Coordinates of C-alpha atoms in Angstrom, one line a residue:
M19 CA -6.0 -5.8 -4.7
I20 CA -8.2 -8.0 -2.6
Q21 CA -6.6 -10.2 0.1
L22 CA -8.3 -12.9 2.1
Q23 CA -6.2 -13.8 5.1
H24 CA -7.1 -16.9 7.2
V25 CA -10.8 -16.4 6.5
C26 CA -13.1 -18.9 8.2
K27 CA -16.9 -18.9 8.2
T28 CA -18.8 -21.1 10.6
Y29 CA -22.6 -21.5 11.0
G30 CA -23.9 -22.8 14.3
E31 CA -21.9 -24.1 17.3
G32 CA -20.7 -27.3 18.8
E33 CA -21.4 -30.6 17.1
R34 CA -23.9 -29.0 14.7
A35 CA -21.4 -26.4 13.5
H36 CA -21.0 -26.2 9.8
H37 CA -17.6 -24.9 8.6
A38 CA -18.4 -23.3 5.2
L39 CA -14.9 -21.7 4.9
R40 CA -11.7 -23.0 6.4
N41 CA -8.6 -20.9 6.6
V42 CA -9.0 -19.4 3.1
N43 CA -6.0 -17.3 1.9
L44 CA -6.2 -15.7 -1.5
T45 CA -4.9 -12.6 -3.4
I46 CA -7.0 -11.1 -6.2
N47 CA -5.0 -8.6 -8.2
D48 CA -6.4 -5.4 -9.8
G49 CA -7.7 -6.2 -13.3
D50 CA -8.0 -10.0 -12.7
V51 CA -10.8 -12.1 -13.9
F52 CA -10.5 -14.5 -11.0
G53 CA -12.5 -17.7 -10.9
I54 CA -13.6 -19.6 -7.8
I55 CA -14.6 -23.1 -8.9
G56 CA -15.9 -26.1 -7.2
A57 CA -18.8 -28.5 -6.8
S58 CA -22.1 -27.5 -5.3
G59 CA -21.8 -26.9 -1.5
A60 CA -18.0 -26.4 -1.7
G61 CA -18.2 -22.9 -0.2
K62 CA -18.1 -20.8 -3.4
S63 CA -21.1 -18.5 -2.7
T64 CA -20.2 -18.1 1.0
L65 CA -16.8 -16.9 -0.1
V66 CA -18.1 -14.4 -2.6
R67 CA -20.6 -13.1 -0.1
C68 CA -17.8 -12.5 2.4
L69 CA -16.1 -10.2 -0.1
N70 CA -18.8 -7.5 0.3
L71 CA -19.7 -8.5 3.9
L72 CA -23.1 -9.9 3.0
E73 CA -21.6 -12.6 5.2
R74 CA -19.1 -11.7 7.8
P75 CA -16.1 -14.0 8.4
T76 CA -16.1 -15.8 11.7
E77 CA -12.3 -15.5 11.7
G78 CA -9.7 -13.8 9.5
S79 CA -9.5 -10.6 7.5
I80 CA -10.6 -9.2 4.2
I81 CA -8.3 -6.4 2.9
Y82 CA -9.0 -4.1 0.0
D83 CA -6.0 -2.1 -1.2
G84 CA -4.3 -2.4 2.1
R85 CA -7.4 -1.5 4.2
D86 CA -9.0 -4.1 6.5
I87 CA -12.7 -4.0 5.8
T88 CA -13.7 -7.0 7.9
N89 CA -15.5 -5.0 10.6
L90 CA -16.9 -2.1 8.7
S91 CA -20.4 -1.0 9.5
G92 CA -22.8 1.9 8.9
K93 CA -21.8 4.5 6.3
A94 CA -18.4 3.0 5.7
L95 CA -20.0 -0.4 4.9
L96 CA -22.4 1.3 2.5
E97 CA -19.5 3.1 0.8
L98 CA -17.7 -0.2 0.4
R99 CA -20.7 -1.9 -1.2
A100 CA -21.0 0.9 -3.6
Q101 CA -17.6 0.0 -4.9
V102 CA -18.3 -3.7 -5.2
G103 CA -21.1 -4.6 -7.7
M104 CA -22.7 -8.0 -7.7
I105 CA -24.8 -10.1 -10.1
F106 CA -26.6 -13.3 -9.4
Q107 CA -27.8 -16.4 -11.1
N108 CA -31.5 -15.4 -10.7
F109 CA -30.9 -11.7 -11.8
S110 CA -32.6 -10.3 -8.7
L111 CA -34.4 -7.5 -10.6
F112 CA -37.4 -5.5 -9.2
Q113 CA -40.4 -6.8 -11.2
Q114 CA -42.5 -3.7 -10.6
R115 CA -39.8 -1.4 -11.9
T116 CA -38.9 -0.7 -15.5
V117 CA -35.5 -1.6 -16.8
L118 CA -34.4 2.1 -16.5
R119 CA -35.6 2.3 -12.8
N120 CA -33.9 -1.0 -12.0
V121 CA -30.6 0.5 -13.2
T122 CA -31.2 3.8 -11.4
F123 CA -32.0 2.1 -8.0
P124 CA -28.4 2.1 -6.6
L125 CA -28.2 5.8 -7.5
E126 CA -31.5 6.5 -5.8
L127 CA -30.1 5.0 -2.6
R128 CA -27.2 7.4 -2.8
G129 CA -29.5 10.4 -3.3
E130 CA -28.5 11.2 -6.8
K131 CA -30.7 13.7 -8.6
K132 CA -33.2 12.2 -11.1
E133 CA -31.6 13.7 -14.2
A134 CA -28.1 12.5 -13.3
R135 CA -29.1 9.0 -12.4
E136 CA -31.3 8.6 -15.5
A137 CA -28.5 9.9 -17.7
R138 CA -26.1 7.3 -16.1
A139 CA -28.7 4.5 -16.6
H140 CA -29.1 5.3 -20.3
E141 CA -25.3 5.3 -20.7
L142 CA -25.1 1.9 -19.1
L143 CA -28.0 0.4 -21.0
E144 CA -26.2 1.5 -24.2
L145 CA -23.1 -0.2 -22.9
V146 CA -24.9 -3.5 -22.4
G147 CA -26.9 -3.3 -25.6
L148 CA -30.3 -2.6 -24.2
A149 CA -30.7 1.1 -25.0
D150 CA -34.1 0.6 -26.7
L151 CA -35.6 -1.4 -23.8
A152 CA -35.4 1.2 -21.0
Q153 CA -39.2 1.3 -20.5
R154 CA -39.9 -2.4 -20.5
Y155 CA -40.3 -4.5 -17.4
P156 CA -38.2 -7.6 -16.5
S157 CA -41.1 -10.0 -17.3
Q158 CA -40.9 -8.7 -20.9
L159 CA -37.2 -9.7 -21.3
S160 CA -35.4 -12.9 -22.0
G161 CA -33.0 -14.3 -19.4
G162 CA -30.0 -12.9 -21.2
Q163 CA -31.5 -9.5 -21.4
Q164 CA -32.4 -9.6 -17.7
Q165 CA -28.8 -10.5 -16.8
R166 CA -27.6 -7.5 -18.9
V167 CA -29.9 -5.3 -16.9
A168 CA -28.4 -6.7 -13.7
I169 CA -24.9 -6.0 -15.0
A170 CA -25.9 -2.4 -15.9
R171 CA -27.3 -2.0 -12.4
A172 CA -24.1 -3.4 -10.8
L173 CA -22.1 -0.9 -12.8
A174 CA -24.2 2.1 -11.7
N175 CA -21.8 3.3 -9.0
N176 CA -18.6 2.8 -11.1
P177 CA -17.4 -0.1 -9.0
K178 CA -13.8 -1.3 -8.9
V179 CA -14.9 -4.9 -8.4
M180 CA -17.8 -7.0 -9.7
L181 CA -18.8 -10.2 -8.0
C182 CA -20.5 -12.7 -10.4
D183 CA -22.2 -15.5 -8.5
E184 CA -23.1 -18.3 -11.1
A185 CA -24.1 -15.4 -13.4
T186 CA -24.5 -17.7 -16.5
S187 CA -25.7 -21.0 -15.0
A188 CA -29.4 -20.3 -15.8
L189 CA -28.6 -19.3 -19.5
D190 CA -28.3 -21.3 -22.7
P191 CA -24.9 -21.7 -24.4
R192 CA -25.5 -18.9 -26.9
T193 CA -26.6 -16.5 -24.3
T194 CA -23.8 -17.6 -22.0
A195 CA -21.3 -16.8 -24.7
S196 CA -22.7 -13.3 -25.2
I197 CA -22.7 -12.5 -21.4
L198 CA -19.1 -13.8 -21.0
Q199 CA -18.1 -11.5 -23.9
L200 CA -19.8 -8.6 -22.2
L201 CA -18.0 -9.3 -18.9
Q202 CA -14.7 -9.5 -20.7
N203 CA -15.3 -6.2 -22.4
I204 CA -16.2 -4.6 -19.0
N205 CA -13.0 -6.0 -17.5
R206 CA -10.8 -4.8 -20.4
N207 CA -12.4 -1.5 -21.2
L208 CA -13.5 -0.3 -17.8
G209 CA -10.8 -1.9 -15.7
V210 CA -13.2 -3.6 -13.4
T211 CA -11.8 -6.6 -11.5
L212 CA -14.2 -9.6 -11.8
V213 CA -14.6 -12.4 -9.3
V214 CA -16.4 -15.2 -11.0
I215 CA -18.1 -17.9 -9.0
T216 CA -18.9 -20.9 -11.1
H217 CA -19.2 -24.7 -11.1
S218 CA -18.6 -24.6 -14.9
L219 CA -15.0 -25.3 -15.9
P220 CA -15.7 -24.2 -19.5
V221 CA -16.9 -20.8 -18.2
A222 CA -13.8 -20.5 -16.1
S223 CA -11.6 -21.6 -18.9
K224 CA -13.1 -19.0 -21.3
I225 CA -13.0 -15.9 -19.1
C226 CA -10.7 -16.3 -16.1
N227 CA -7.0 -15.5 -16.1
R228 CA -6.6 -17.1 -12.7
V229 CA -8.6 -19.6 -10.7
A230 CA -8.9 -21.1 -7.2
V231 CA -10.5 -24.5 -6.6
I232 CA -12.5 -24.8 -3.4
D233 CA -13.6 -28.0 -1.7
Q234 CA -15.3 -28.4 1.6
G235 CA -14.5 -24.8 2.4
R236 CA -10.8 -25.1 1.7
I237 CA -8.8 -23.8 -1.2
V238 CA -7.1 -26.9 -2.6
E239 CA -5.4 -25.3 -5.7
E240 CA -4.8 -21.9 -7.1
G241 CA -3.0 -20.4 -10.1
V242 CA -3.1 -19.4 -13.7
T243 CA -6.1 -21.0 -15.3
A244 CA -4.4 -22.6 -18.2
K245 CA -1.8 -24.2 -15.9
V246 CA -4.3 -25.4 -13.3
F247 CA -6.4 -27.0 -16.0
S248 CA -3.6 -28.5 -18.0
D249 CA -1.5 -29.8 -15.0
P250 CA -3.8 -30.1 -11.9
Q251 CA -2.0 -30.8 -8.7
S252 CA -5.0 -31.5 -6.4
P253 CA -7.1 -34.7 -6.6
V254 CA -10.2 -32.5 -6.4
T255 CA -9.2 -30.6 -9.5
R256 CA -8.4 -33.8 -11.3
E257 CA -11.8 -35.1 -10.4
L258 CA -13.5 -31.9 -11.7
L259 CA -11.5 -32.3 -14.9
S260 CA -11.9 -36.0 -15.2
N261 CA -14.8 -36.0 -17.7
D262 CA -12.9 -34.5 -20.6
S263 CA -15.6 -35.3 -23.1
L264 CA -18.1 -33.2 -21.1
L265 CA -15.6 -30.3 -20.9
V266 CA -14.9 -30.4 -24.6
E267 CA -18.5 -30.7 -25.5
T268 CA -19.5 -27.7 -23.3
E269 CA -16.7 -25.6 -24.6
Q270 CA -17.8 -26.3 -28.1
N271 CA -21.4 -25.3 -27.2
V272 CA -20.1 -22.0 -25.8
E273 CA -18.0 -21.4 -28.9
A274 CA -20.9 -22.3 -31.1
G275 CA -23.0 -19.7 -29.3
E276 CA -20.4 -17.1 -30.0
A277 CA -20.4 -17.9 -33.7
K278 CA -24.2 -17.4 -34.0

């Protein structure tokens, strides 16, 4: 379980201070696919980066399984990050490393022996459907294949939690559908809790069992995805849902991608 208690994040001071997060309180249960949705600049990425302390909260606490991790540093912080995988919109792969060596990188940092880390990487590449591409380089892959490599790398340390920061926003509908299916399989079969940051309501609707809506750094609504989307209580949520034709059209595109 992940708990955020009164989390604030402020950049700068005085009149120029920017309050990226304002008194955020959330609980993410083990096994959730938890969506954080909102418009650009709402605070989504800042929130997710606080979960693995890439950004430290200015105020408040982040608690994993009853342990306050907010002020971890050194070895304890590295151990935490080993249990929290992360994937990004732009894949963030090492261009001069092969697919195999991209996936082994987290294990190299931990000092794993070459034979063990390569065995683990081959296992993960099989899981994400890229077993035959281990010796290729990122530039030789499609966007969807690169994201699959990034997912395999994020799983290298057997994390309990995976943070997905706009993981499908750079992909076409067909590829988005395949990546969402892969993430669902990882959640169901490996028991990895997923935190999905997205501006796409169809993506959240497709994969998330619970969502929180963020606006100007504040959580304005939170609950079971189907209920939030069918009976929104916040004006912000209603505004996000207001263009029903766009929502339906995008959902149809994602479903069409799954059917191909």
